[in-house]
Coordinates of C-alpha atoms in Angstrom, one line a residue:
X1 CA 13.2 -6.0 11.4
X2 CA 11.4 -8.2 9.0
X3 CA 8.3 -6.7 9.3
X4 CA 8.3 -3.7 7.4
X5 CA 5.0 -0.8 7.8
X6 CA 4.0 0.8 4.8
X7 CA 1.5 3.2 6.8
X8 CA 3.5 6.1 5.1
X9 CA 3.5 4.9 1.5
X10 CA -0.7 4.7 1.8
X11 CA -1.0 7.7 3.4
X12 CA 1.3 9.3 0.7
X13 CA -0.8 8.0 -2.1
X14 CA -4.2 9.2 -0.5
X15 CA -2.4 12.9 0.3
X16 CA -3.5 12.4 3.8
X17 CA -2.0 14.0 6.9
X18 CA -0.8 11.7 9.9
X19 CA -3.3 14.0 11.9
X20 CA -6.8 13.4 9.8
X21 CA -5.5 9.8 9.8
X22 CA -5.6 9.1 13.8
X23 CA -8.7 11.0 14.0
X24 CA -10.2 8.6 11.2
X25 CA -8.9 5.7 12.6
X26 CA -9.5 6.5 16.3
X27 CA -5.9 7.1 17.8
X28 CA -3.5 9.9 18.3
X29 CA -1.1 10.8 16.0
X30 CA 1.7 9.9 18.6
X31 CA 0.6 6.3 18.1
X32 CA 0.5 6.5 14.7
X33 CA 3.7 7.9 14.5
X34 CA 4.8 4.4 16.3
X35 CA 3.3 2.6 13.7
X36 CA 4.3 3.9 11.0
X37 CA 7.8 4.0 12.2
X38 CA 7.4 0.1 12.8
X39 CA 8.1 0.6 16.6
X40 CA 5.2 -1.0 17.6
X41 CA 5.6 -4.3 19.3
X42 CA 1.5 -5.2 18.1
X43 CA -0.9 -4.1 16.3
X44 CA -4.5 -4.8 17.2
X45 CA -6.9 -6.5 14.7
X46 CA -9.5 -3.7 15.2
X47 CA -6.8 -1.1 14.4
X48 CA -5.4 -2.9 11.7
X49 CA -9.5 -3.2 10.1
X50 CA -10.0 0.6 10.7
X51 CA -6.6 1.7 9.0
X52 CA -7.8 -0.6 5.8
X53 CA -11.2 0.5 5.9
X54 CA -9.8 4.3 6.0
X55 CA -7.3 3.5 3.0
X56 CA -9.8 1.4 1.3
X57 CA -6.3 -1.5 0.9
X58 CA -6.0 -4.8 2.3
X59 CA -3.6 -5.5 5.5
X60 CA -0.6 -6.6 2.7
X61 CA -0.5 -2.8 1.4
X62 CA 0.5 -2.2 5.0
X63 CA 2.8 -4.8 6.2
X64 CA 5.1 -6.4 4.4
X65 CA 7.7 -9.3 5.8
X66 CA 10.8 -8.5 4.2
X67 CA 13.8 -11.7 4.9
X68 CA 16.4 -10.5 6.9

């Protein structure tokens, strides 16, 4: 996959659970668990915007295209 998620390594610096981050964010932790596990076929602008406002990063801290 070229798109790599770096969900983990933000949430990792920030010592935040999975759990206080998809109640801060507005989703469950099942779906961020698809996320972060770069299952997810899309990711929503407004999703994407409330997971950088809770991490205080910019959308590049949390994808990353990586060539194949």
């Amino acid at each position: 996959m070229p798109i790599v998620v770096r969900i983990d390594v933000e949430l990792a610096k920030r010592k935040m659970s999975v759990g206080e981050f998809a109640d801060r964010i507005g989703l469950t932790p099942a779906n961020v668990a698809v996320l972060k596990n770069g299952r997810a076929k899309a990711v929503r602008f407004s999703t994407l915007e409330a997971m950088c406002e809770v991490l205080q990063c910019q959308p590049g801290d949390l994808l990353e295209w990586v060539e194949e």
